[in-house]
């Protein structure tokens, strides 16, 4: 198509970078997309010649940033070929397609590499993050396993250990993606094989965590420390075991990884593998003589961990390898207590089959049935009763499973216990019965159940308080009415004339409060509190696929408990005892593992 004189002059002005003339022609009606016989338009010509201001002006006025010539070249291809780094910056900022291909199949990056324009290469790589956190060019080359780009970049900047905002080097990135080729180049160009980024993370930690066995082998061949520890004491073997990469575990063990390495909280690789239900990893560790009953600082075994998580296969494997089913943690919790707490029915049955004691007690006297009753796990309670558990065994406060079920409002468990012969008027400390507790807490349905099973409504505590006194004092009108249906008229009269007295403050030592039975220790099992790769680190790596619980602090074993508050009046309970049923805490195992529980 023949161009008019004005169109030809317009394109000549664009090539010359004459903004005034270009604007004059545009005002005169020339189409901004006008092109010559080869498809070159004003934007292409200005980009080729490096006229930055004109390129910006044309884009502001609506020039199509990705318009192509007849050969499929965009302004980004053309400026990359010409080495116009500043123009390239503008184009990519305005959304030019970095990955567009010409008819010959060349991308702007390929053209810049071919021409040796390293500044353009850097710009293109740094913007090739698909909207994620921008990384230095060498990091992007490492992510793409682009040895040509990496080699070109290293020609002008010999620092192979340039760091990202988070402190990671290109070798960390290559390790993350398993890009052995670029990793080899980086190592050959002087990259530190054990460069420690934030929190002491080395490339070997990253490769192990990702299960990149070939990469791990390369790093070890180049002298990487196999026993390197992060800030929280994690070795590469911990990372591989937790992620379930059995080939990486096997490689590290064969290369001499420390089998008994501990995190700062005493977790071994075996604990990590058990938490993740990684049977093959557990097998490898045990075959290399990992102690099956190895304990953390708080005496948690791998069996405790597997029971908590409900991992039947790992539990069975550990038991088959003679793990102690009655191992006691520092607070006395056994794997069976934990399985009952977490309602792990199959694991609970397996533990009992392998000899776990259903009468084992914690430091505060809790048996498995106490725990299951409080949590409301009816199936667990039934199984324990069927296996001979006594419903009337008491803890150090004298409370039976019925007391605890009443306190937690577990109606069906209360019904089950009563049908199975639990003592309805069992006396706890200060002679409190389940009815006292249910009355104070306003558990109307439980009060009714207890009364139907002949609970004594006039049973008095050591201080003379009956369930009726207590419900009135607490303003539990519905409960009070239930009591009135089950007490003599004389008692009703006493109640009517004694409201003021009944509502007066009573010492917590006199009447068991809602607070008096709390969790025996917070029950979270955080592998370690420190960070491995945070979410923003992963975005920086260009990978958002990893689960957040792994990235945000290595909280491998986290879990929670529910329950009541603490009773400050109970001087016999340590903070560990108090936390067992607190909704404000997260559980025994995490508390112990994070070192927050104080034992007195």
Coordinates of C-alpha atoms in Angstrom, one line a residue:
X1 CA 0.0 0.0 0.0
X2 CA 1.4 3.4 -1.0
X3 CA 1.7 5.9 1.7
X4 CA 0.6 9.5 1.3
X5 CA 3.2 12.2 1.7
X6 CA 1.9 13.2 5.1
X7 CA 2.1 9.5 6.3
X8 CA 5.7 9.2 5.0
X9 CA 6.7 12.4 6.6
X10 CA 5.0 11.3 9.9
X11 CA 7.1 8.1 9.9
X12 CA 10.3 10.0 9.1
X13 CA 9.6 12.4 12.0
X14 CA 9.2 9.5 14.3
X15 CA 12.5 7.9 13.2
X16 CA 14.2 11.3 13.8
X17 CA 12.6 11.6 17.2
X18 CA 11.0 14.9 16.3
X19 CA 8.1 15.1 18.8
X20 CA 6.7 18.4 17.6
X21 CA 6.4 17.2 14.0
X22 CA 4.9 13.9 15.1
X23 CA 2.3 15.7 17.2
X24 CA 1.6 18.1 14.4
X25 CA 0.8 15.2 12.0
X26 CA -1.3 13.5 14.5
X27 CA -3.4 16.7 15.0
X28 CA -3.7 16.8 11.2
X29 CA -5.4 13.4 11.2
X30 CA -2.6 11.0 10.6
X31 CA -3.4 7.6 12.1
X32 CA -1.0 6.7 15.0
X33 CA -0.9 3.1 13.7
X34 CA 0.3 4.1 10.2
X35 CA 3.0 1.8 9.0
X36 CA 5.2 1.4 5.9
X37 CA 5.4 -1.5 3.5
X38 CA 7.2 -3.7 6.1
X39 CA 4.7 -3.0 8.8
X40 CA 6.9 -0.6 10.7
X41 CA 5.0 2.1 12.5
X42 CA 6.0 5.2 14.4
X43 CA 6.4 3.3 17.7
X44 CA 8.7 0.7 16.1
X45 CA 10.9 3.4 14.5
X46 CA 11.1 5.5 17.7
X47 CA 11.9 2.4 19.7
X48 CA 14.7 1.3 17.3
X49 CA 16.4 4.7 17.5
X50 CA 16.0 4.9 21.3
X51 CA 13.8 8.0 21.4
X52 CA 12.5 7.5 24.9
X53 CA 10.4 10.7 25.1
X54 CA 8.7 10.0 21.8
X55 CA 8.0 6.4 22.8
X56 CA 6.3 7.5 26.0
X57 CA 4.3 10.2 24.1
X58 CA 3.1 7.7 21.5
X59 CA 2.1 5.2 24.1
X60 CA 0.2 7.9 26.0
X61 CA -1.7 8.7 22.8
X62 CA -2.8 5.2 22.3
X63 CA -0.1 3.5 20.3
X64 CA -0.6 -0.3 20.6
X65 CA 2.4 -1.5 22.6
X66 CA 2.4 -5.0 21.1
X67 CA 1.7 -4.1 17.5
X68 CA 3.8 -6.2 15.2
X69 CA 5.5 -5.8 11.8
X70 CA 4.9 -8.2 8.9
X71 CA 7.6 -10.5 10.4
X72 CA 6.0 -10.5 13.8
X73 CA 8.4 -8.2 15.5
X74 CA 7.0 -5.8 18.2
X75 CA 8.6 -2.7 19.5
X76 CA 10.1 -4.8 22.3
X77 CA 11.8 -7.1 19.7
X78 CA 13.1 -4.1 17.8
X79 CA 14.4 -2.2 20.9
X80 CA 16.0 -5.4 22.2
X81 CA 17.8 -6.0 18.9
X82 CA 19.0 -2.4 19.0
X83 CA 20.1 -2.6 22.6
X84 CA 17.9 0.3 23.7
X85 CA 17.6 -0.6 27.4
X86 CA 15.7 2.5 28.4
X87 CA 13.1 2.0 25.8
X88 CA 12.8 -1.7 26.8
X89 CA 12.1 -0.6 30.4
X90 CA 9.3 1.7 29.2
X91 CA 7.7 -0.9 27.0
X92 CA 7.7 -3.6 29.7
X93 CA 6.4 -1.2 32.2
X94 CA 3.5 -0.5 29.8
X95 CA 2.7 -4.1 29.6
X96 CA 4.6 -5.3 26.5
X97 CA 4.5 -9.1 26.1
X98 CA 8.0 -10.2 27.1
X99 CA 7.3 -13.7 25.7
X100 CA 5.9 -12.8 22.3
X101 CA 7.6 -14.5 19.4
X102 CA 8.5 -13.3 16.0
X103 CA 7.7 -15.4 12.9
X104 CA 11.1 -16.9 13.3
X105 CA 10.3 -17.9 16.8
X106 CA 12.6 -15.4 18.6
X107 CA 11.6 -13.7 21.8
X108 CA 13.0 -10.3 22.8
X109 CA 15.2 -12.1 25.4
X110 CA 16.6 -14.5 22.8
X111 CA 17.4 -11.5 20.5
X112 CA 19.1 -9.6 23.3
X113 CA 21.2 -12.6 24.2
X114 CA 22.2 -13.2 20.6
X115 CA 23.3 -9.6 20.3
X116 CA 25.1 -9.6 23.7
X117 CA 23.0 -6.7 25.1
X118 CA 23.4 -7.6 28.7
X119 CA 21.6 -4.5 30.0
X120 CA 18.5 -5.4 27.9
X121 CA 18.8 -9.1 29.1
X122 CA 18.8 -7.8 32.7
X123 CA 15.7 -5.7 32.2
X124 CA 13.8 -8.5 30.5
X125 CA 14.7 -11.0 33.1
X126 CA 13.9 -8.8 36.0
X127 CA 10.4 -8.1 34.6
X128 CA 9.8 -11.8 33.7
X129 CA 8.0 -12.6 37.0
X130 CA 4.4 -12.8 35.8
X131 CA 3.3 -10.2 38.3
X132 CA 5.1 -11.7 41.3
X133 CA 7.9 -10.1 43.4
X134 CA 10.7 -8.8 41.2
X135 CA 14.0 -10.6 41.4
X136 CA 17.5 -9.7 40.2
X137 CA 18.1 -10.8 36.7
X138 CA 20.6 -13.6 37.7
X139 CA 17.9 -15.1 40.0
X140 CA 15.4 -15.2 37.2
X141 CA 18.0 -16.9 34.9
X142 CA 18.5 -19.4 37.7
X143 CA 14.8 -20.0 38.0
X144 CA 14.5 -20.6 34.2
X145 CA 17.6 -22.7 34.2
X146 CA 18.8 -20.3 31.5
X147 CA 22.6 -20.8 31.4
X148 CA 23.1 -18.5 28.4
X149 CA 21.5 -15.6 30.2
X150 CA 23.3 -16.4 33.4
X151 CA 26.7 -16.6 31.7
X152 CA 26.1 -13.3 29.9
X153 CA 25.1 -11.6 33.2
X154 CA 28.2 -13.0 35.0
X155 CA 30.5 -11.6 32.3
X156 CA 29.9 -8.0 33.5
X157 CA 29.1 -8.8 37.1
X158 CA 31.3 -11.5 38.6
X159 CA 29.3 -11.8 41.8
X160 CA 27.5 -15.1 41.6
X161 CA 26.2 -14.6 45.1
X162 CA 24.1 -11.5 44.5
X163 CA 21.2 -11.5 47.0
X164 CA 17.6 -10.9 46.6
X165 CA 15.6 -8.8 49.1
X166 CA 15.2 -11.8 51.3
X167 CA 18.8 -12.7 51.2
X168 CA 18.6 -15.7 48.8
X169 CA 21.2 -16.2 46.1
X170 CA 20.7 -17.5 42.6
X171 CA 22.0 -20.9 43.9
X172 CA 19.1 -21.0 46.4
X173 CA 16.7 -20.4 43.5
X174 CA 18.3 -23.1 41.4
X175 CA 18.2 -25.5 44.3
X176 CA 14.5 -24.7 44.8
X177 CA 13.7 -25.6 41.2
X178 CA 16.2 -28.4 40.8
X179 CA 18.0 -26.6 37.9
X180 CA 21.2 -28.5 37.9
X181 CA 22.6 -26.9 34.8
X182 CA 22.5 -23.3 36.0
X183 CA 23.6 -24.5 39.5
X184 CA 26.7 -26.0 38.0
X185 CA 27.5 -22.8 36.1
X186 CA 27.0 -20.7 39.3
X187 CA 29.3 -23.0 41.3
X188 CA 31.9 -22.9 38.6
X189 CA 31.7 -19.1 38.7
X190 CA 32.4 -19.0 42.4
X191 CA 28.9 -19.3 44.0
X192 CA 29.2 -20.2 47.7
X193 CA 27.8 -23.7 48.1
X194 CA 26.7 -23.1 51.7
X195 CA 25.7 -19.4 51.5
X196 CA 23.3 -18.9 54.4
X197 CA 20.3 -16.8 53.7
X198 CA 17.8 -15.6 56.3
X199 CA 17.6 -17.9 59.3
X200 CA 20.6 -20.0 58.2
X201 CA 19.0 -21.6 55.2
X202 CA 21.5 -23.1 52.8
X203 CA 20.9 -24.3 49.2
X204 CA 21.1 -27.9 50.5
X205 CA 18.2 -27.2 52.9
X206 CA 16.2 -25.9 50.0
X207 CA 17.0 -28.8 47.7
X208 CA 16.3 -31.3 50.5
X209 CA 13.0 -29.8 51.4
X210 CA 11.9 -29.8 47.7
X211 CA 13.1 -33.4 47.1
X212 CA 15.5 -32.3 44.4
X213 CA 17.8 -35.3 44.8
X214 CA 20.1 -34.6 41.9
X215 CA 20.6 -31.1 43.1
X216 CA 21.3 -32.3 46.6
X217 CA 23.9 -34.7 45.2
X218 CA 25.6 -31.9 43.2
X219 CA 25.7 -29.6 46.3
X220 CA 27.2 -32.4 48.4
X221 CA 29.7 -33.2 45.7
X222 CA 30.8 -29.6 45.8
X223 CA 31.3 -29.7 49.6
X224 CA 28.0 -28.6 51.1
X225 CA 27.8 -29.2 54.8
X226 CA 25.4 -32.1 55.3
X227 CA 24.9 -31.2 59.0
X228 CA 24.3 -27.4 58.4
X229 CA 21.6 -26.1 60.8
X230 CA 19.1 -23.3 60.3
X231 CA 18.4 -20.9 63.1
X232 CA 16.0 -23.4 64.6
X233 CA 18.3 -26.3 64.3
X234 CA 16.8 -27.9 61.2
X235 CA 19.3 -30.0 59.1
X236 CA 18.7 -31.0 55.5
X237 CA 17.6 -34.4 56.7
X238 CA 14.9 -32.8 58.9
X239 CA 13.7 -30.9 55.8
X240 CA 13.6 -34.0 53.6
X241 CA 11.9 -36.2 56.2
X242 CA 9.2 -33.6 56.9
X243 CA 8.4 -33.2 53.3
X244 CA 8.3 -37.0 52.7
X245 CA 11.0 -37.1 50.0
X246 CA 12.3 -40.7 50.7
X247 CA 14.9 -40.6 47.9
X248 CA 16.4 -37.5 49.4
X249 CA 16.3 -39.0 52.9
X250 CA 18.0 -42.1 51.6
X251 CA 20.7 -40.0 49.8
X252 CA 21.4 -37.9 52.8
X253 CA 21.6 -40.9 55.1
X254 CA 24.0 -42.7 52.7
X255 CA 26.1 -39.5 52.7
X256 CA 26.3 -39.5 56.5
X257 CA 23.6 -37.1 57.5
X258 CA 23.4 -36.9 61.3
X259 CA 20.5 -39.3 62.3
X260 CA 20.2 -37.9 65.8
X261 CA 20.3 -34.2 64.9
X262 CA 17.9 -32.2 67.1
X263 CA 16.1 -29.0 66.4
X264 CA 16.2 -26.4 69.1
X265 CA 13.1 -28.1 70.6
X266 CA 14.6 -31.6 70.4
X267 CA 12.7 -32.9 67.3
X268 CA 14.5 -35.5 65.3
X269 CA 14.1 -36.4 61.7
X270 CA 12.0 -39.3 62.8
X271 CA 9.5 -37.0 64.5
X272 CA 9.3 -35.0 61.3
X273 CA 8.6 -38.0 59.1
X274 CA 6.0 -39.4 61.6
X275 CA 4.1 -36.1 61.6
X276 CA 3.8 -36.1 57.8
X277 CA 2.7 -39.8 57.6
X278 CA 5.7 -40.5 55.5
X279 CA 6.0 -44.3 55.9
X280 CA 8.9 -44.8 53.6
X281 CA 10.9 -42.0 55.2
X282 CA 10.2 -43.6 58.6
X283 CA 11.4 -47.0 57.3
X284 CA 14.6 -45.5 56.0
X285 CA 15.3 -43.8 59.3
X286 CA 14.6 -46.9 61.3
X287 CA 16.7 -49.0 59.0
X288 CA 19.6 -46.7 59.7
X289 CA 19.1 -47.3 63.4
X290 CA 17.1 -44.3 64.4
X291 CA 15.9 -45.0 68.0
X292 CA 12.2 -45.7 67.7
X293 CA 11.5 -44.1 71.1
X294 CA 13.7 -41.1 70.6
X295 CA 12.2 -38.2 72.6
X296 CA 12.1 -34.4 72.3
X297 CA 13.0 -32.1 75.2
X298 CA 9.5 -32.8 76.6
X299 CA 9.7 -36.6 76.1
X300 CA 7.4 -36.7 73.1
X301 CA 8.1 -39.8 71.0
X302 CA 7.4 -40.3 67.3
X303 CA 4.4 -42.4 68.4
X304 CA 3.0 -39.4 70.3
X305 CA 3.2 -37.4 67.1
X306 CA 1.6 -40.1 64.9
X307 CA -1.2 -40.7 67.4
X308 CA -1.9 -37.0 67.5
X309 CA -2.1 -36.8 63.7
X310 CA -4.1 -40.0 63.4
X311 CA -1.6 -41.6 61.1
X312 CA -2.5 -45.2 61.3
X313 CA 0.2 -46.6 59.0
X314 CA 3.0 -44.8 60.7
X315 CA 1.6 -45.7 64.1
X316 CA 1.5 -49.4 63.2
X317 CA 5.0 -49.3 61.7
X318 CA 6.4 -47.7 64.9
X319 CA 4.5 -50.3 67.1
X320 CA 5.8 -53.1 64.9
X321 CA 9.3 -51.8 65.5
X322 CA 8.6 -52.0 69.2
X323 CA 7.8 -48.4 70.0
X324 CA 6.6 -48.1 73.6
X325 CA 2.8 -47.7 73.5
X326 CA 2.9 -46.3 77.1
X327 CA 5.6 -43.8 76.6
X328 CA 5.0 -40.8 78.9
X329 CA 5.6 -37.2 77.8
X330 CA 6.8 -34.7 80.4
X331 CA 3.2 -34.1 81.6
X332 CA 2.4 -37.8 81.7
X333 CA 0.4 -38.0 78.5
X334 CA 0.7 -41.2 76.6
X335 CA 0.0 -41.8 72.9
X336 CA -3.4 -43.2 74.0
X337 CA -4.3 -40.0 75.9
X338 CA -3.5 -38.1 72.7
X339 CA -5.4 -40.4 70.4
X340 CA -8.4 -40.1 72.7
X341 CA -8.1 -36.3 72.9
X342 CA -8.0 -36.0 69.1
X343 CA -10.7 -38.6 68.5
X344 CA -8.4 -40.9 66.5
X345 CA -10.5 -44.0 66.8
X346 CA -8.5 -46.4 64.6
X347 CA -5.2 -45.3 66.2
X348 CA -6.8 -45.6 69.6
X349 CA -7.9 -49.2 68.9
X350 CA -4.5 -50.0 67.5
X351 CA -2.7 -48.7 70.5
X352 CA -4.9 -50.7 72.9
X353 CA -4.3 -53.8 70.7
X354 CA -0.5 -53.3 71.1
X355 CA -0.7 -53.0 74.9
X356 CA -1.4 -49.3 75.6
X357 CA -2.8 -49.1 79.2
X358 CA -6.3 -47.7 79.3
X359 CA -5.7 -46.8 83.0
X360 CA -2.5 -44.8 82.5
X361 CA -2.6 -41.5 84.3
X362 CA -1.1 -38.1 83.6
X363 CA 0.7 -35.9 86.2
X364 CA -2.8 -34.6 87.2
X365 CA -4.4 -38.0 87.3
X366 CA -6.2 -37.9 84.0
X367 CA -6.9 -41.3 82.4
X368 CA -7.8 -41.6 78.7
X369 CA -11.5 -41.8 79.6
X370 CA -11.3 -38.4 81.4
X371 CA -9.9 -36.8 78.3
X372 CA -12.4 -38.4 75.9
X373 CA -15.3 -37.6 78.2
X374 CA -14.4 -33.9 78.4
X375 CA -13.9 -33.7 74.7
X376 CA -17.2 -35.4 74.0
X377 CA -15.8 -38.2 71.9
X378 CA -18.6 -40.7 72.4
X379 CA -17.1 -43.5 70.3
X380 CA -13.8 -43.3 72.1
X381 CA -15.6 -43.4 75.5
X382 CA -17.6 -46.5 74.5
X383 CA -14.5 -48.3 73.2
X384 CA -12.6 -47.5 76.4
X385 CA -15.5 -48.8 78.5
X386 CA -15.7 -52.0 76.3
X387 CA -12.0 -52.5 77.0
X388 CA -12.4 -52.3 80.7
X389 CA -11.9 -48.7 81.5
X390 CA -13.4 -47.6 84.8
X391 CA -15.9 -44.7 84.6
X392 CA -15.3 -43.9 88.2
X393 CA -11.6 -43.5 88.5
X394 CA -10.7 -40.0 89.7
X395 CA -8.0 -37.5 89.0
X396 CA -6.0 -35.6 91.6
X397 CA -9.0 -33.3 92.1
X398 CA -11.2 -36.3 92.7
X399 CA -13.1 -35.8 89.5
X400 CA -14.4 -38.7 87.5
X401 CA -15.2 -38.8 83.8
X402 CA -18.8 -37.9 84.7
X403 CA -17.6 -34.7 86.4
X404 CA -15.6 -33.7 83.4
X405 CA -18.3 -34.5 80.9
X406 CA -20.8 -32.5 82.9
X407 CA -18.4 -29.6 83.1
X408 CA -17.9 -29.6 79.3
X409 CA -21.6 -30.0 78.6
X410 CA -21.2 -33.3 76.8
X411 CA -24.8 -34.6 77.1
X412 CA -24.4 -37.8 75.1
X413 CA -21.2 -38.8 77.0
X414 CA -23.0 -38.1 80.3
X415 CA -25.9 -40.3 79.1
X416 CA -23.4 -43.1 78.1
X417 CA -21.5 -43.0 81.3
X418 CA -24.7 -43.2 83.4
X419 CA -26.0 -46.1 81.3
X420 CA -22.7 -47.9 81.9
X421 CA -22.9 -47.6 85.7
X422 CA -21.0 -44.4 86.5
X423 CA -21.5 -43.2 90.0
X424 CA -24.0 -40.4 89.7
X425 CA -23.1 -38.8 93.0
X426 CA -19.3 -39.3 92.8
X427 CA -17.6 -36.9 95.1
X428 CA -14.7 -34.7 94.0
X429 CA -12.7 -32.3 96.0
X430 CA -14.9 -30.3 98.5
X431 CA -17.4 -33.2 98.0
X432 CA -18.7 -31.7 94.7
X433 CA -20.8 -34.0 92.6
X434 CA -21.4 -33.8 88.9
X435 CA -24.8 -32.2 89.7
X436 CA -23.0 -29.4 91.5
X437 CA -20.9 -28.7 88.5
X438 CA -23.8 -28.9 86.0
X439 CA -25.9 -26.6 88.2
X440 CA -23.3 -24.0 88.4
X441 CA -22.7 -23.9 84.7
X442 CA -26.3 -23.9 83.7
X443 CA -26.2 -27.3 81.9
X444 CA -29.9 -27.8 82.1
X445 CA -30.1 -31.0 80.0
X446 CA -27.4 -32.6 82.0
X447 CA -29.0 -31.6 85.3
X448 CA -32.2 -33.2 84.1
X449 CA -30.3 -36.4 83.1
X450 CA -28.5 -36.6 86.5
X451 CA -31.7 -36.1 88.4
X452 CA -33.4 -38.8 86.3
X453 CA -30.6 -41.1 87.4
X454 CA -31.3 -40.3 91.0
X455 CA -28.6 -37.7 91.7
X456 CA -29.2 -36.2 95.1
X457 CA -30.3 -32.6 94.7
X458 CA -29.6 -31.9 98.3
X459 CA -26.0 -33.2 98.4
X460 CA -23.9 -30.6 100.1
X461 CA -20.3 -29.7 99.6
X462 CA -17.9 -29.5 102.6
X463 CA -19.0 -25.9 102.9
X464 CA -22.7 -26.8 102.9
X465 CA -23.7 -25.7 99.4
X466 CA -26.2 -27.9 97.5
X467 CA -26.6 -27.9 93.7
X468 CA -29.7 -25.7 94.3
X469 CA -27.8 -23.1 96.2
X470 CA -25.2 -22.9 93.5
X471 CA -27.7 -22.7 90.6
X472 CA -29.5 -19.9 92.4
X473 CA -26.3 -18.0 93.2
X474 CA -25.3 -18.2 89.5
X475 CA -28.7 -17.1 88.3
X476 CA -29.5 -20.3 86.5
X477 CA -33.3 -20.0 86.7
X478 CA -34.1 -22.9 84.4
X479 CA -31.8 -25.2 86.4
X480 CA -33.3 -23.9 89.6
X481 CA -36.7 -24.8 88.4
X482 CA -35.5 -28.4 87.6
X483 CA -34.2 -28.6 91.1
X484 CA -37.5 -27.4 92.6
X485 CA -39.3 -30.3 91.0
X486 CA -36.9 -32.7 92.8
X487 CA -36.6 -31.3 96.3
X488 CA -38.9 -31.2 99.4
X489 CA -41.1 -28.2 99.9
X490 CA -39.0 -27.2 102.9
X491 CA -36.0 -26.8 100.7
X492 CA -38.0 -24.6 98.3
X493 CA -39.0 -22.4 101.3
X494 CA -35.4 -22.2 102.4
X495 CA -34.4 -21.1 98.9
X496 CA -37.1 -18.5 98.7
X497 CA -36.0 -16.8 101.9
X498 CA -32.3 -17.2 101.2
X499 CA -31.8 -15.7 97.8
X500 CA -29.7 -12.8 99.1
X501 CA -27.4 -15.1 100.9
X502 CA -27.2 -17.5 98.0
X503 CA -26.3 -14.8 95.6
X504 CA -23.6 -13.3 97.8
X505 CA -20.0 -13.9 96.6
X506 CA -18.7 -17.3 97.6
X507 CA -15.0 -18.2 97.6
X508 CA -13.8 -20.2 94.7
X509 CA -12.4 -22.7 97.1
X510 CA -15.9 -23.3 98.4
X511 CA -17.7 -23.9 95.1
X512 CA -15.9 -25.5 92.2
X513 CA -16.0 -22.9 89.4
X514 CA -16.1 -23.3 85.7
X515 CA -12.4 -22.6 85.7
X516 CA -11.3 -25.4 88.0
X517 CA -10.6 -28.1 85.4
X518 CA -8.5 -26.8 82.6
X519 CA -6.3 -28.4 80.0
X520 CA -3.3 -30.3 81.2
X521 CA -1.1 -28.4 78.9
X522 CA -1.5 -26.7 75.6
X523 CA -1.6 -29.2 72.8
X524 CA 0.0 -27.7 69.8
X525 CA 3.0 -29.5 68.3
X526 CA 4.9 -26.9 66.3
X527 CA 7.9 -28.5 64.8
X528 CA 9.8 -25.2 65.3
X529 CA 8.8 -21.6 65.6
X530 CA 11.3 -20.3 63.1
X531 CA 10.8 -19.6 59.5
X532 CA 11.9 -21.8 56.6
X533 CA 10.6 -20.0 53.5
X534 CA 7.9 -17.4 54.1
X535 CA 5.1 -16.8 51.8
X536 CA 6.8 -13.8 50.3
X537 CA 10.0 -15.8 49.8
X538 CA 8.0 -18.3 47.8
X539 CA 6.5 -15.5 45.7
X540 CA 10.0 -14.2 45.2
X541 CA 10.9 -17.7 43.9
X542 CA 8.0 -17.5 41.6
X543 CA 6.3 -20.4 43.3
X544 CA 3.1 -20.0 45.3
X545 CA 2.3 -23.7 45.3
X546 CA 3.8 -24.7 48.6
X547 CA 1.4 -25.1 51.6
X548 CA 1.4 -22.0 53.8
X549 CA 1.7 -23.9 57.0
X550 CA 5.1 -25.1 55.8
X551 CA 6.2 -21.8 54.6
X552 CA 5.1 -19.6 57.4
X553 CA 7.3 -20.7 60.2
X554 CA 7.8 -24.4 59.8
X555 CA 4.8 -25.0 62.0
X556 CA 4.8 -28.7 61.1
X557 CA 3.0 -30.2 64.0
X558 CA 0.5 -27.5 65.0
X559 CA -2.9 -28.4 66.5
X560 CA -5.4 -27.0 69.1
X561 CA -7.4 -27.9 72.1
X562 CA -10.7 -26.5 73.4
X563 CA -12.1 -26.0 76.9
X564 CA -12.5 -23.8 79.9
X565 CA -10.4 -21.3 81.9
X566 CA -7.9 -21.6 84.8
X567 CA -8.9 -21.6 88.4
X568 CA -6.4 -19.5 90.2
X569 CA -7.7 -20.8 93.5
X570 CA -6.4 -24.3 92.9
X571 CA -2.9 -24.1 94.3
X572 CA -2.3 -27.8 93.5
X573 CA -2.3 -27.2 89.7
X574 CA 0.8 -26.1 87.8
X575 CA 0.4 -23.9 84.7
X576 CA 0.7 -27.1 82.7
X577 CA -2.3 -28.6 84.5
X578 CA -4.3 -25.4 84.0
X579 CA -3.8 -25.2 80.3
X580 CA -5.2 -28.6 79.5
X581 CA -8.7 -27.4 78.8
X582 CA -8.2 -23.7 78.0
X583 CA -9.7 -22.3 74.8
X584 CA -7.1 -19.5 75.0
X585 CA -4.3 -22.0 74.6
X586 CA -3.5 -24.4 71.8
X587 CA -2.5 -27.6 73.5
X588 CA 0.1 -29.6 75.4
X589 CA 2.4 -30.6 72.6
X590 CA 2.9 -27.2 71.0
X591 CA 3.3 -25.5 74.3
X592 CA 6.0 -27.9 75.3
X593 CA 7.7 -27.9 72.0
X594 CA 7.8 -24.1 71.9
X595 CA 9.2 -24.0 75.4
X596 CA 6.4 -21.9 76.7
X597 CA 5.0 -24.1 79.5
X598 CA 6.6 -23.6 82.9
X599 CA 6.8 -26.6 85.2
X600 CA 6.8 -25.9 88.9

